[in-house]
PDB file of C-alpha atoms in Angstrom:
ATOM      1  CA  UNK A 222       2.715 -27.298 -29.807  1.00  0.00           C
ATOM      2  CA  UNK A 223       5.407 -26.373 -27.423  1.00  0.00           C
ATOM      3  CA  UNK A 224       8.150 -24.614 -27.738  1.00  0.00           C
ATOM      4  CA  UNK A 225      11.742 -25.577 -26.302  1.00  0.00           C
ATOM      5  CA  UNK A 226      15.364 -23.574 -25.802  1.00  0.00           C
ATOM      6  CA  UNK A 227      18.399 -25.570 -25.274  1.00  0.00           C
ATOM      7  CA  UNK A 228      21.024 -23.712 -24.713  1.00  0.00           C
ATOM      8  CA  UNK A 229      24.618 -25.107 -25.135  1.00  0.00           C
ATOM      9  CA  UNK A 230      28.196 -23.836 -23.819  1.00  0.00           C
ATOM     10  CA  UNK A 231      31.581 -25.113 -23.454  1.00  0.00           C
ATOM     11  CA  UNK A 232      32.153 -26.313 -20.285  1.00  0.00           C
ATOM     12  CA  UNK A 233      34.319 -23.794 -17.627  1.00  0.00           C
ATOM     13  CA  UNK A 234      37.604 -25.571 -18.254  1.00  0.00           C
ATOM     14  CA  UNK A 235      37.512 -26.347 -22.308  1.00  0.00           C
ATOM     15  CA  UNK A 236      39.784 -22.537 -23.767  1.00  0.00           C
ATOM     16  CA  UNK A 237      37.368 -20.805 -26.368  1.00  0.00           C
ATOM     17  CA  UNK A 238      39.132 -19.251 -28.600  1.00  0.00           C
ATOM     18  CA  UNK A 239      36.035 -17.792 -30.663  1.00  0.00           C
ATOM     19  CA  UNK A 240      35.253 -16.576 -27.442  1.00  0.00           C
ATOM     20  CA  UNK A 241      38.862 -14.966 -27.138  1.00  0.00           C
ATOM     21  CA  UNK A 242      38.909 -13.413 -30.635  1.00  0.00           C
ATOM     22  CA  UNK A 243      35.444 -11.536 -30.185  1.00  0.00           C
ATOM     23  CA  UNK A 244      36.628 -10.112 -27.258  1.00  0.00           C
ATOM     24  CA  UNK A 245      39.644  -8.708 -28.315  1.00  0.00           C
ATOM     25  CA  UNK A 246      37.104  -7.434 -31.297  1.00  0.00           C
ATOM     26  CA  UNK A 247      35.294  -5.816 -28.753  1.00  0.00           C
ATOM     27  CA  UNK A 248      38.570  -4.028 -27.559  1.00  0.00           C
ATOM     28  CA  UNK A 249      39.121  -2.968 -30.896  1.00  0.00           C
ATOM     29  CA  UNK A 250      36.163  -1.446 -31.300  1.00  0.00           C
ATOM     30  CA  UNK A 251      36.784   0.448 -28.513  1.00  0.00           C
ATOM     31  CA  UNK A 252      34.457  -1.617 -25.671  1.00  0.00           C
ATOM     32  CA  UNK A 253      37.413  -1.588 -23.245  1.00  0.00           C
ATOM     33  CA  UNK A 254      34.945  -2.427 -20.473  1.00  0.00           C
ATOM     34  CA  UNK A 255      34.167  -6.500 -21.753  1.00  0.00           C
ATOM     35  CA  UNK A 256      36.583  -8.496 -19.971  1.00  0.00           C
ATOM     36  CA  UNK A 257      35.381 -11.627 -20.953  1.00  0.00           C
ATOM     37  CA  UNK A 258      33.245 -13.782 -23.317  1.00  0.00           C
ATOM     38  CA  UNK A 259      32.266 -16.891 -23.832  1.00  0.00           C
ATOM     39  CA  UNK A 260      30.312 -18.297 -27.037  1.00  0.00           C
ATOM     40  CA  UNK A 261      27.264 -20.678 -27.566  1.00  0.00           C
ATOM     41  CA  UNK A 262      24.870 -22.386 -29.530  1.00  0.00           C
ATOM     42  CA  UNK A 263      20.991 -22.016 -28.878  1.00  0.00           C
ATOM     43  CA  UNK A 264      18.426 -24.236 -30.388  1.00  0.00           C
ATOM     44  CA  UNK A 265      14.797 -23.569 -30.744  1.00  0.00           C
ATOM     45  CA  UNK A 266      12.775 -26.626 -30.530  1.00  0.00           C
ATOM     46  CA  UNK A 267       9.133 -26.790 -31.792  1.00  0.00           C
ATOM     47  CA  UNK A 268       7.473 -29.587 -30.273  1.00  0.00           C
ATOM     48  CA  UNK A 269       4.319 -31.586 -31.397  1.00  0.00           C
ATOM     49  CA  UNK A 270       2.042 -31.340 -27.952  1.00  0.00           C
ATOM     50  CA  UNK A 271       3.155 -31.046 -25.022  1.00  0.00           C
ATOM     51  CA  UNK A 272       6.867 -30.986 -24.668  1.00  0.00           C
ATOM     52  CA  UNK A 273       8.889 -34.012 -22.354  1.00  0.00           C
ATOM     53  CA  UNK A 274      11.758 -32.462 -20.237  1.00  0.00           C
ATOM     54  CA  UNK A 275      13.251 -36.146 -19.764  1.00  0.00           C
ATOM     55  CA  UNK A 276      13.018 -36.600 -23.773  1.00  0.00           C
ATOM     56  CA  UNK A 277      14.548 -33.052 -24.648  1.00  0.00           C
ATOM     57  CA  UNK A 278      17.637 -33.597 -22.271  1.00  0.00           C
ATOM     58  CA  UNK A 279      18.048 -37.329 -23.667  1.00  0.00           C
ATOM     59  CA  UNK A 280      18.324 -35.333 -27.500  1.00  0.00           C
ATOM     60  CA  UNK A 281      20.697 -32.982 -25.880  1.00  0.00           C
ATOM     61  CA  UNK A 282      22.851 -35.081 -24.300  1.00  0.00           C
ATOM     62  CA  UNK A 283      23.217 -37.190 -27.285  1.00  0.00           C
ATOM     63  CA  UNK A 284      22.620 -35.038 -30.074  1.00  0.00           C
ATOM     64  CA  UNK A 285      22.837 -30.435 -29.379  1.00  0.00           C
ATOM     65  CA  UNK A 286      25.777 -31.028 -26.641  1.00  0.00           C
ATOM     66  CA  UNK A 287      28.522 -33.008 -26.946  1.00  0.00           C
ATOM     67  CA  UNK A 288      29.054 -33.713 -23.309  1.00  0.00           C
ATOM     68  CA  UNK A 289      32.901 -34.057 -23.137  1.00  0.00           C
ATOM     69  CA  UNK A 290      33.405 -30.636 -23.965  1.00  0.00           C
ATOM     70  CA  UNK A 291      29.937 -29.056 -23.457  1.00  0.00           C
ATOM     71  CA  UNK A 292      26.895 -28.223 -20.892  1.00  0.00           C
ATOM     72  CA  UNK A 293      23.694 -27.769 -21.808  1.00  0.00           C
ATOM     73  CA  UNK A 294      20.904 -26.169 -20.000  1.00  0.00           C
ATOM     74  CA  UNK A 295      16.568 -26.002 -21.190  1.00  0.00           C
ATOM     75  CA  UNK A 296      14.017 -24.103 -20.840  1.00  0.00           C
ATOM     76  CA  UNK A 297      10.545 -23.475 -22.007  1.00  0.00           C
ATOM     77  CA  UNK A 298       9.325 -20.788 -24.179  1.00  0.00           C
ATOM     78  CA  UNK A 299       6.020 -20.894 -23.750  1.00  0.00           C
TER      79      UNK A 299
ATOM     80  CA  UNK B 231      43.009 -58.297 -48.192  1.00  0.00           C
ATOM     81  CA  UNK B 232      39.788 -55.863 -47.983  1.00  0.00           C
ATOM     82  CA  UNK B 233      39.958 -52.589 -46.582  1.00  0.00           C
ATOM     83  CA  UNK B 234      36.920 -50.197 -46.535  1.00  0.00           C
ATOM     84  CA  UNK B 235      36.940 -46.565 -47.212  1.00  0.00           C
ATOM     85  CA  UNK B 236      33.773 -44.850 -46.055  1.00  0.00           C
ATOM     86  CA  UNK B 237      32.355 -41.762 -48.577  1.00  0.00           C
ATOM     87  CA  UNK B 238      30.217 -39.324 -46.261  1.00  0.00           C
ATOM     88  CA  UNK B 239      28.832 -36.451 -47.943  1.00  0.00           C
ATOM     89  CA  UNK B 240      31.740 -34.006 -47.743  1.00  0.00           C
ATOM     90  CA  UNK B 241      34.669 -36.683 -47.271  1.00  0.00           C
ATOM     91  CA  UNK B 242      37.677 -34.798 -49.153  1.00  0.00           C
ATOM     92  CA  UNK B 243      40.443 -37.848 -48.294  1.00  0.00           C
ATOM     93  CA  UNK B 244      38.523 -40.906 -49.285  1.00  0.00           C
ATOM     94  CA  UNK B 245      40.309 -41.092 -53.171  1.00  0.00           C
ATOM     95  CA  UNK B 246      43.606 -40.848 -51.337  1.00  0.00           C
ATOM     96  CA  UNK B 247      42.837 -42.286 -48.176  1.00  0.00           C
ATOM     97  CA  UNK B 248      42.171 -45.349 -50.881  1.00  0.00           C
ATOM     98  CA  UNK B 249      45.037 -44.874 -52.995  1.00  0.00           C
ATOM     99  CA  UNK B 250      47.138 -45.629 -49.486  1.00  0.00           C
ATOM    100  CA  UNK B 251      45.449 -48.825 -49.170  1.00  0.00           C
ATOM    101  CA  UNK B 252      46.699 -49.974 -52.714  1.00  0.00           C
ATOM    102  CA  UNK B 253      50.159 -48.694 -51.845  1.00  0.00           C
ATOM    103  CA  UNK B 254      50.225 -50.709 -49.416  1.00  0.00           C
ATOM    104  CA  UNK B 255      49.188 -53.888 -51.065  1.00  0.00           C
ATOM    105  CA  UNK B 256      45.460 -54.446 -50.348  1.00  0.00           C
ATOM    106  CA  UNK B 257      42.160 -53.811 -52.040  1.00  0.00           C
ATOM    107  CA  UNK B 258      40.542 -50.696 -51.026  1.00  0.00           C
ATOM    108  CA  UNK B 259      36.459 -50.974 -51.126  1.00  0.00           C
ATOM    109  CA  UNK B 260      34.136 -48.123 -51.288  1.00  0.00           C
ATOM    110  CA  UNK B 261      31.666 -47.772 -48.469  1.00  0.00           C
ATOM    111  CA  UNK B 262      29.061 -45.324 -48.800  1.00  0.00           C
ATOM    112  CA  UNK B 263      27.606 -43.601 -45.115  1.00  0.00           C
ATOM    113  CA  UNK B 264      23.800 -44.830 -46.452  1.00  0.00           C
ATOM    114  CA  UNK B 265      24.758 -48.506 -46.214  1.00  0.00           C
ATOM    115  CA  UNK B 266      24.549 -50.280 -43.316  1.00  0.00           C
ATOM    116  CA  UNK B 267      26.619 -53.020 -44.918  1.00  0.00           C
ATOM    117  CA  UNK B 268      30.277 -52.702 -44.570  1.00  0.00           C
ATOM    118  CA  UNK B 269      30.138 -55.701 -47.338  1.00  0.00           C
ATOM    119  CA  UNK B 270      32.821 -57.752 -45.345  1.00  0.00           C
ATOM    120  CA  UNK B 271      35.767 -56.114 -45.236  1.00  0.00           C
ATOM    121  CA  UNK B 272      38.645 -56.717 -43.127  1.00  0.00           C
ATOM    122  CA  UNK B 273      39.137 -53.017 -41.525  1.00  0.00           C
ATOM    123  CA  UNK B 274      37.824 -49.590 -42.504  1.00  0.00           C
ATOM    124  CA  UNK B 275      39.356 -46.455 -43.042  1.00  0.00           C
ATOM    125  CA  UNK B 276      37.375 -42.921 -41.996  1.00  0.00           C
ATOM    126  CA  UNK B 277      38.772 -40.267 -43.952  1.00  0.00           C
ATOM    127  CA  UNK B 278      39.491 -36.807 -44.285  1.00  0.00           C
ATOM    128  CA  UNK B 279      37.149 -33.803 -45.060  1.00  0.00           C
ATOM    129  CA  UNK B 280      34.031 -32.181 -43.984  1.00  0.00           C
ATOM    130  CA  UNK B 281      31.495 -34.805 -43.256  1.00  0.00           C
ATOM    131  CA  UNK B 282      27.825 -33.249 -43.041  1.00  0.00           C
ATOM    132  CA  UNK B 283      29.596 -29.677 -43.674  1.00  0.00           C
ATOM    133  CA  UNK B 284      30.656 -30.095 -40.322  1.00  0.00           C
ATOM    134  CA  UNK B 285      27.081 -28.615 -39.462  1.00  0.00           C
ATOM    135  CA  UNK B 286      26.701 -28.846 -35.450  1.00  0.00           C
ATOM    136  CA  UNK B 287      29.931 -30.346 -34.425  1.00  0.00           C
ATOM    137  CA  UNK B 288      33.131 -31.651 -36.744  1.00  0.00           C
ATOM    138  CA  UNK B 289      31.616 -35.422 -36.769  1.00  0.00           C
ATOM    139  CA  UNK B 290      28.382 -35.072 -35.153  1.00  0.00           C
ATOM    140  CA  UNK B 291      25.554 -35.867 -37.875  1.00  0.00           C
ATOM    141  CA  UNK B 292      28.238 -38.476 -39.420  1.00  0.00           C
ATOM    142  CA  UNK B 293      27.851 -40.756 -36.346  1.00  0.00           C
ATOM    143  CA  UNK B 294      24.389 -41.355 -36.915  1.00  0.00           C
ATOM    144  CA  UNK B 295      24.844 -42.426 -39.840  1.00  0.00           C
ATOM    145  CA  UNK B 296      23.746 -46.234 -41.693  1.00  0.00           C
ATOM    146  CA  UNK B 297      27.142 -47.444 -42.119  1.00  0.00           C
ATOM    147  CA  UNK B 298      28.417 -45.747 -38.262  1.00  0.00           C
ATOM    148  CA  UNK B 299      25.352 -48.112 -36.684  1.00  0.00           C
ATOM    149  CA  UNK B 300      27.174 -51.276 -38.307  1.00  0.00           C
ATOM    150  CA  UNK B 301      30.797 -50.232 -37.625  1.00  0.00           C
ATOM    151  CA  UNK B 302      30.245 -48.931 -33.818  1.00  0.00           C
ATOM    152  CA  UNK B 303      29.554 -52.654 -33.181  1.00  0.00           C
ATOM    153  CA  UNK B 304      31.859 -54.075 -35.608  1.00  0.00           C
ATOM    154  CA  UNK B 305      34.699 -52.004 -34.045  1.00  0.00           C
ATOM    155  CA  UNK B 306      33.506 -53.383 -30.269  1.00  0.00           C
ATOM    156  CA  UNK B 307      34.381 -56.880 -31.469  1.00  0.00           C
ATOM    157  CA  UNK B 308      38.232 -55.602 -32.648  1.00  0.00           C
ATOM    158  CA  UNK B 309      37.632 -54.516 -36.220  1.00  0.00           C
ATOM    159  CA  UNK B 310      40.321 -52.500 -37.279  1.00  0.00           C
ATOM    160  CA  UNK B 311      39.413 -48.365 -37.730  1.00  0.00           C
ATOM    161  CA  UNK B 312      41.360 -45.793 -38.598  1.00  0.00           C
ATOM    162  CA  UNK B 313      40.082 -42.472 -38.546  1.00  0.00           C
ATOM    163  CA  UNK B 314      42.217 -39.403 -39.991  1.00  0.00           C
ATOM    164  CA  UNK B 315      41.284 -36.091 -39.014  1.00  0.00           C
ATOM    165  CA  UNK B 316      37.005 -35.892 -39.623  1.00  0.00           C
ATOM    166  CA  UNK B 317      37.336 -39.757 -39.031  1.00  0.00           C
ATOM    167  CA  UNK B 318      38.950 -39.019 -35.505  1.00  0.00           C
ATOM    168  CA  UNK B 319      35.952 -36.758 -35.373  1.00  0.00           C
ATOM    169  CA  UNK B 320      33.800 -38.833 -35.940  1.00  0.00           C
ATOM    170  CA  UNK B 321      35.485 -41.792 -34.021  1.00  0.00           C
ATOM    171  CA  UNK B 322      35.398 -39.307 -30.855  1.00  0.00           C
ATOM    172  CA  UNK B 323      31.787 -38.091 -31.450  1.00  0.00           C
ATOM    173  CA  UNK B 324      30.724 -42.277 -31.416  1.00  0.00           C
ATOM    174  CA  UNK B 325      32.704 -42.830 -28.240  1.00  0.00           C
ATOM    175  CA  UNK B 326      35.108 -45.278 -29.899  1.00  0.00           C
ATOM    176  CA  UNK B 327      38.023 -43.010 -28.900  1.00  0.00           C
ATOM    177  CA  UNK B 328      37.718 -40.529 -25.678  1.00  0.00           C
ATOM    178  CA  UNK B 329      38.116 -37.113 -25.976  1.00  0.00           C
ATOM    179  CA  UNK B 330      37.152 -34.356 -28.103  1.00  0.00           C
ATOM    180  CA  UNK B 331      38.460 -32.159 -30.635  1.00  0.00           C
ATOM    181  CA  UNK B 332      37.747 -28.445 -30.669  1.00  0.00           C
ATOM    182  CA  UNK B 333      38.989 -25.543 -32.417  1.00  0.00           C
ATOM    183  CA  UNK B 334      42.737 -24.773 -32.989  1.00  0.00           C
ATOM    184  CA  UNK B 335      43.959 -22.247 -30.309  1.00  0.00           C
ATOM    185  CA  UNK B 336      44.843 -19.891 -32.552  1.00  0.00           C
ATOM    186  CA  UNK B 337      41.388 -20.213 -34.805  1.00  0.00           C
ATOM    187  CA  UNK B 338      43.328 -20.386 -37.961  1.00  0.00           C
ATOM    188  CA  UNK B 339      42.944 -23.180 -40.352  1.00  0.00           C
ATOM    189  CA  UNK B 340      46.202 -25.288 -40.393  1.00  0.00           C
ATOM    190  CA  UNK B 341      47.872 -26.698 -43.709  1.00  0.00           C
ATOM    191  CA  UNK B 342      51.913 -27.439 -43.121  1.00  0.00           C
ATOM    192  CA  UNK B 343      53.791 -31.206 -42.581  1.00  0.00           C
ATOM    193  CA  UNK B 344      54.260 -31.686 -38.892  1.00  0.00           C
ATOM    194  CA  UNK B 345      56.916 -33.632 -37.213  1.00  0.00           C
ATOM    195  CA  UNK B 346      55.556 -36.550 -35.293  1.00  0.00           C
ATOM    196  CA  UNK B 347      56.736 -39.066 -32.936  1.00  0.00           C
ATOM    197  CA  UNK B 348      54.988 -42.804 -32.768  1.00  0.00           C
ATOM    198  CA  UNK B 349      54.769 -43.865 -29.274  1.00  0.00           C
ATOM    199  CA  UNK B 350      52.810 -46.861 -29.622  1.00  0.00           C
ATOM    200  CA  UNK B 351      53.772 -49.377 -32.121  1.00  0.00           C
ATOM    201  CA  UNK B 352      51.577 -51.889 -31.022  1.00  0.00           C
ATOM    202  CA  UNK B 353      48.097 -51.172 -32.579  1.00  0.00           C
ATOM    203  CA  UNK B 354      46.412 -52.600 -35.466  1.00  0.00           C
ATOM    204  CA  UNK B 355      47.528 -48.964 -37.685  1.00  0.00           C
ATOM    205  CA  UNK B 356      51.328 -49.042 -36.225  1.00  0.00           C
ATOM    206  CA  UNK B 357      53.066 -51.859 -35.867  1.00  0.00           C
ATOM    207  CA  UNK B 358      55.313 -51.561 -39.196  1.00  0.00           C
ATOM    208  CA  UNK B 359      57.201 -48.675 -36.906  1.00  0.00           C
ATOM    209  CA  UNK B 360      59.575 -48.699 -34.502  1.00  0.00           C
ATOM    210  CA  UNK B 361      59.277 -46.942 -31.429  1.00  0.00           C
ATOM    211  CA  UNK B 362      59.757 -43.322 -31.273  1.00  0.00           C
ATOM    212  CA  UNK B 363      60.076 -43.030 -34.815  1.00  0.00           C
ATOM    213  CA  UNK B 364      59.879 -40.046 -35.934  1.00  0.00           C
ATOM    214  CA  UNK B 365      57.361 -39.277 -38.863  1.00  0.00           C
ATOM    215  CA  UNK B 366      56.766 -36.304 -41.691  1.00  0.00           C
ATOM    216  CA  UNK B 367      53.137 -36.069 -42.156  1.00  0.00           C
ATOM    217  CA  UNK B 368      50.802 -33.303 -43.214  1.00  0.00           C
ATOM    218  CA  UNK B 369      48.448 -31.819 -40.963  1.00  0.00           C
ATOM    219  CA  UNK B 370      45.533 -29.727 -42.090  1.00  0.00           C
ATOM    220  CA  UNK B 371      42.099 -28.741 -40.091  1.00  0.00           C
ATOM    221  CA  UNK B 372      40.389 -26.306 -38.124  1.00  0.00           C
ATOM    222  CA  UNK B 373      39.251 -27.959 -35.250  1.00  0.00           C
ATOM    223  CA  UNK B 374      42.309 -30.454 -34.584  1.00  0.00           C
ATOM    224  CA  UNK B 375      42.577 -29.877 -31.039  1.00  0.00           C
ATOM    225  CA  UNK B 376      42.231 -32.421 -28.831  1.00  0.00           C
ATOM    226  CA  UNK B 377      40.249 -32.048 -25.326  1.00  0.00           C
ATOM    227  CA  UNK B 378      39.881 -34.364 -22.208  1.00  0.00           C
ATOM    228  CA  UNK B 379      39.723 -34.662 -18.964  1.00  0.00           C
ATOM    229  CA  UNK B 380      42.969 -34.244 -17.048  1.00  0.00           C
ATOM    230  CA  UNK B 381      42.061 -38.046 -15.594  1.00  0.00           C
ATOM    231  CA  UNK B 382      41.810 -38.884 -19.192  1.00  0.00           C
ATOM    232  CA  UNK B 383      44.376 -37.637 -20.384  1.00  0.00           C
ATOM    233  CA  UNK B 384      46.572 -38.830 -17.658  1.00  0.00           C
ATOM    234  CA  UNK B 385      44.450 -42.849 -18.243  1.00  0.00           C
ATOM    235  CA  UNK B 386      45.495 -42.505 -21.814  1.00  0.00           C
ATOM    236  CA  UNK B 387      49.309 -41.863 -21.252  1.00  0.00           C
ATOM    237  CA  UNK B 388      49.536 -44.775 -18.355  1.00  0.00           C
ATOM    238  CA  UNK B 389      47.505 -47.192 -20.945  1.00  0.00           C
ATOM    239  CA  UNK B 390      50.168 -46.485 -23.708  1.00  0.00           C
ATOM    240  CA  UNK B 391      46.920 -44.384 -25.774  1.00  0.00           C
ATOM    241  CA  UNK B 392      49.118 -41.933 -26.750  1.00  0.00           C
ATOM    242  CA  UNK B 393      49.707 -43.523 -30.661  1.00  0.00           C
ATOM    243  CA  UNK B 394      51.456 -40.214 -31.938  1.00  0.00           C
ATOM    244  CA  UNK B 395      52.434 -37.184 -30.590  1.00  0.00           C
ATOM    245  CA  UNK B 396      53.694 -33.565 -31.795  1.00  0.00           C
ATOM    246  CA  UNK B 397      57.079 -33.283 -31.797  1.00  0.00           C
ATOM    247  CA  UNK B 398      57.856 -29.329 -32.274  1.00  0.00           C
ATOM    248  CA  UNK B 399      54.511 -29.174 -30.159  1.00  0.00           C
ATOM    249  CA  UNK B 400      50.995 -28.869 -31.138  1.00  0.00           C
ATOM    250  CA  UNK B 401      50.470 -26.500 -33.453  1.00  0.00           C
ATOM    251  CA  UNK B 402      46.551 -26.783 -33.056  1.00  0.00           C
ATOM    252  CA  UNK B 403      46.780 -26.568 -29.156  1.00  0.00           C
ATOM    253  CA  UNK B 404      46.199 -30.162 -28.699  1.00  0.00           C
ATOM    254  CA  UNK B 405      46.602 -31.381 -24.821  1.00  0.00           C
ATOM    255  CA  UNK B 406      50.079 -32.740 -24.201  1.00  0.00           C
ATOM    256  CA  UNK B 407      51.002 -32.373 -27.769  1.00  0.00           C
ATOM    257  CA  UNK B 408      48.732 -35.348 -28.684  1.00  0.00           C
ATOM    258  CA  UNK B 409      48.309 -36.146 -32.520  1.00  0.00           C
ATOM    259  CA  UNK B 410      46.623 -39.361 -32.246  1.00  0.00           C
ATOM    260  CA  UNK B 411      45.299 -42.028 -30.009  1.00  0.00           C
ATOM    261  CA  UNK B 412      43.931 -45.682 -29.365  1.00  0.00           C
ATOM    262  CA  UNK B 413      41.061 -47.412 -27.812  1.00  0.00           C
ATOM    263  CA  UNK B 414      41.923 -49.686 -24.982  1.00  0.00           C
ATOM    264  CA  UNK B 415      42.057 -52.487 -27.159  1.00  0.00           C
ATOM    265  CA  UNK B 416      44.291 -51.124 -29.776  1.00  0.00           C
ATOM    266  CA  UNK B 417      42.445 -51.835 -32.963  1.00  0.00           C
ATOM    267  CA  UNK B 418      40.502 -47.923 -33.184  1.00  0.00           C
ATOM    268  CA  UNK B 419      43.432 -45.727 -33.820  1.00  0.00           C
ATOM    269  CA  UNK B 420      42.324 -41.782 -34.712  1.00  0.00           C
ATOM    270  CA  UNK B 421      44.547 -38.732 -35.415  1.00  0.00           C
ATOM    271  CA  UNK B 422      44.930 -35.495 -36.600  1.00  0.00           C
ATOM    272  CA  UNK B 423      47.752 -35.429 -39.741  1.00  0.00           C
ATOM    273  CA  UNK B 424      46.986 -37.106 -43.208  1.00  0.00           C
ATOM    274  CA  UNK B 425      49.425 -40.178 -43.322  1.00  0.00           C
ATOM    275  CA  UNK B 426      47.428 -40.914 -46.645  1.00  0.00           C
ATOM    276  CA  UNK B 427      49.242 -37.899 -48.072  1.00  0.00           C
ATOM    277  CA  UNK B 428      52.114 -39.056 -47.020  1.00  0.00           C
ATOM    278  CA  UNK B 429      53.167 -42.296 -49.286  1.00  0.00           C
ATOM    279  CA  UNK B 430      55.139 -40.949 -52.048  1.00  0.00           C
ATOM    280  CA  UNK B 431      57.465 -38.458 -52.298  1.00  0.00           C
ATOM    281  CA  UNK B 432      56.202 -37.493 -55.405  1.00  0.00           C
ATOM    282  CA  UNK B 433      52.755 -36.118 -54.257  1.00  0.00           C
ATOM    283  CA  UNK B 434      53.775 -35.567 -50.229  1.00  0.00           C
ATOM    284  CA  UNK B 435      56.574 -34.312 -48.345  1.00  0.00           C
ATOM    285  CA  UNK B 436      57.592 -37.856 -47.206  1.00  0.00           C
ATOM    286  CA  UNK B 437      56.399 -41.298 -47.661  1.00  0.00           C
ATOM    287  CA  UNK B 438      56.457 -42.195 -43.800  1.00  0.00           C
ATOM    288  CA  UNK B 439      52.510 -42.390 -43.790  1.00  0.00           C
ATOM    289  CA  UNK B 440      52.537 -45.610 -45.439  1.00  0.00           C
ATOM    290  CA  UNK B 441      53.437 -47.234 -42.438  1.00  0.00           C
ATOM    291  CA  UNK B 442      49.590 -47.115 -41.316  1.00  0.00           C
ATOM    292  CA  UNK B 443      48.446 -48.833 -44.249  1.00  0.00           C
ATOM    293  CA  UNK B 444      51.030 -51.600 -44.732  1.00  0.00           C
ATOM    294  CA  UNK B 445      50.826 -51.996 -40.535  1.00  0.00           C
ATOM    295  CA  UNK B 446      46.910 -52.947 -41.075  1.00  0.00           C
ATOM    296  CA  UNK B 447      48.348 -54.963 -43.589  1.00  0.00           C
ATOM    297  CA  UNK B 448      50.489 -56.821 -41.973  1.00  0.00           C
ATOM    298  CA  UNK B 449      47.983 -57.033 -38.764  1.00  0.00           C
ATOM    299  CA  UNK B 450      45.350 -58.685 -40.971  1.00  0.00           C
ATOM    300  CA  UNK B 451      47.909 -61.453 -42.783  1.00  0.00           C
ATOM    301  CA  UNK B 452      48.725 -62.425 -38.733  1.00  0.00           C
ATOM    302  CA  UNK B 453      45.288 -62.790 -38.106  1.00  0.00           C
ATOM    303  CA  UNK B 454      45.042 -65.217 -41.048  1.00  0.00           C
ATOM    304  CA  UNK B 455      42.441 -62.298 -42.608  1.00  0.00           C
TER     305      UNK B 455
END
C-alpha cells in the first residue's frame, strides 16, 4: 500500500473569502502579525500497491480540484 | 410536451422546479440521478438544493452521476437544460457551461428577490422575454458566485452568454454582475435566482419566472417537439 497527499488551493487570482474571515479571526484574537491566509483542502489517499503519479493527477484533475478555480499539487507519504 | 426534472439526493427545488413546468403548460417527469434513462423527454430541468450535501464542491459528486452520463451527451446534441442554482453547479462542474461558482464574497448565505435584467432572449429558457426586461426573482445560496477567466468572461459577453445579469449588482460577488449564462449553442442555460419560485404571486414575490418555463415551451412546439 501507498500512501498519497493531494493537496488543493484556489488558484492566486480566485478572492477567498474563508480565507479573509479567518484572518480577520486571527486579528481578533489578537495575532496582529498574520497578514494573510489562504484556505485548502488536503486529501489522504491510500493506495492498493504501488501508487501511479500519472493516475493520481488524472483523479485530481477531474475529481479533488476543480481546475477553473483550483491548483492542485501531490506528494507521497511514504 | 415532456419536461424532466432530475431528483439528486438533496435536490430542495425539484417539487417546484416541477410545479413551473405545469404552469407553464407541459408535463413535468420525474428523473431520478440513478437512472441513466432520461425516458425521452423533450428538455430537463436541474434544480435547486444541495445535491450530494454539497460534499467536495457545490455540484461535484452530482456530475458523476447515472442520469449526468446520459444528459452530458444529450445536451451536446441541443437538448434543452436548465440548471437553477445547484443545477448551474452542476452544469459548470460537467463543463456544459464555463466558469465556476464559489462562495459569496461576503460568506453569508443569501435569501432576498433580486432585480434582474435578461440580456439574451434568444435561448431555448428565454425567448418568451423581451430584451432587457427586467425580472423579480428570488435568489438564495451560499456559493452563487460566479468565477472565470477574464478571457472568459470577456468570450461570454462578445458571444451574447451573458443570459441574465444583476441589476442593483451582485449581491453574491458574481463577476460583472452575472446571474446566469448560456452555452455557445444556446440550449444549456444556468443561473443563480429561483425563477421556479417565481410564477405566482401568491407563493413568490412576482410571477416573472414563468417566462423560463413557457419559453422552453414555446421552443419545443417550434421544433415540432
Amino acid at each position: 500500500m501507498s500512501r498519497v497527499i493531494v493537496d488543493v488551493m484556489l488558484k492566486p487570482e480566485i478572492h477567498d473569502p474563508q480565507g479573509d474571515a479567518v484572518l480577520s479571526a486571527s486579528h481578533r484574537l489578537g495575532f496582529s502579525n498574520v497578514s494573510r491566509v489562504r484556505q485548502g483542502k488536503r486529501f489522504e489517499l491510500e493506495i492498493d500497491g504501488p501508487a501511479d503519479e500519472k493516475e493520481i493527477e488524472e483523479l485530481a484533475r477531474e475529481l479533488l480540484a476543480n481546475p477553473v478555480i483550483e491548483e492542485f499539487t501531490l506528494r507521497s507519504a511514504d | 410536451m415532456r419536461i424532466g426534472v432530475v431528483t439528486f439526493p438533496g435536490s430542495l427545488d425539484d417539487s417546484d422546479a416541477a410545479r413551473a413546468v405545469r404552469f407553464a403548460g407541459a408535463d413535468p417527469v420525474p428523473l431520478w440521478h440513478a437512472d441513466h434513462d432520461l425516458q425521452g423527454v423533450d428538455a430537463v430541468i436541474l434544480p435547486g438544493g444541495f445535491s450530494y450535501g454539497d460534499y467536495l464542491r457545490c455540484g461535484a459528486i452530482a456530475r458523476f452521476s447515472p442520469v449526468m452520463t446520459s444528459l452530458v451527451p444529450a445536451a451536446a446534441k441541443g437538448l434543452p437544460v436548465l440548471g437553477i442554482c445547484n443545477g448551474f453547479q452542476i452544469l459548470c462542474e460537467a463543463h456544459l457551461l464555463p466558469g465556476a461558482l464559489t462562495r459569496n464574497s461576503a460568506l453569508r448565505f443569501i435569501h432576498k428577490p433580486v432585480r434582474l435584467a435578461v440580456e439574451n432572449p434568444e435561448t431555448a429558457w428565454t425567448r418568451a422575454y423581451a430584451k432587457n426586461q427586467e425580472l423579480l426573482i428570488p435568489l438564495k445560496n451560499g456559493e452563487g458566485n460566479f468565477v472565470a477567466r477574464e478571457e472568459t468572461l470577456d468570450e461570454l459577453e462578445r458571444n451574447g452568454q451573458v443570459v441574465v445579469r444583476y441589476l442593483d449588482g451582485a449581491p453574491n460577488g458574481s463577476s460583472r454582475d452575472i446571474a446566469g449564462i448560456r452555452n455557445e449553442a444556446g440550449n444549456v442555460v444556468g443561473l443563480m435566482p429561483h425563477p421556479e419560485h417565481a410564477i405566482d404571486p401568491l407563493t413568490g414575490p412576482s410571477a416573472d419566472g414563468l417566462g423560463f418555463f413557457t419559453s422552453a415551451v414555446k421552443a419545443l412546439a417550434g421544433t415540432g417537439a
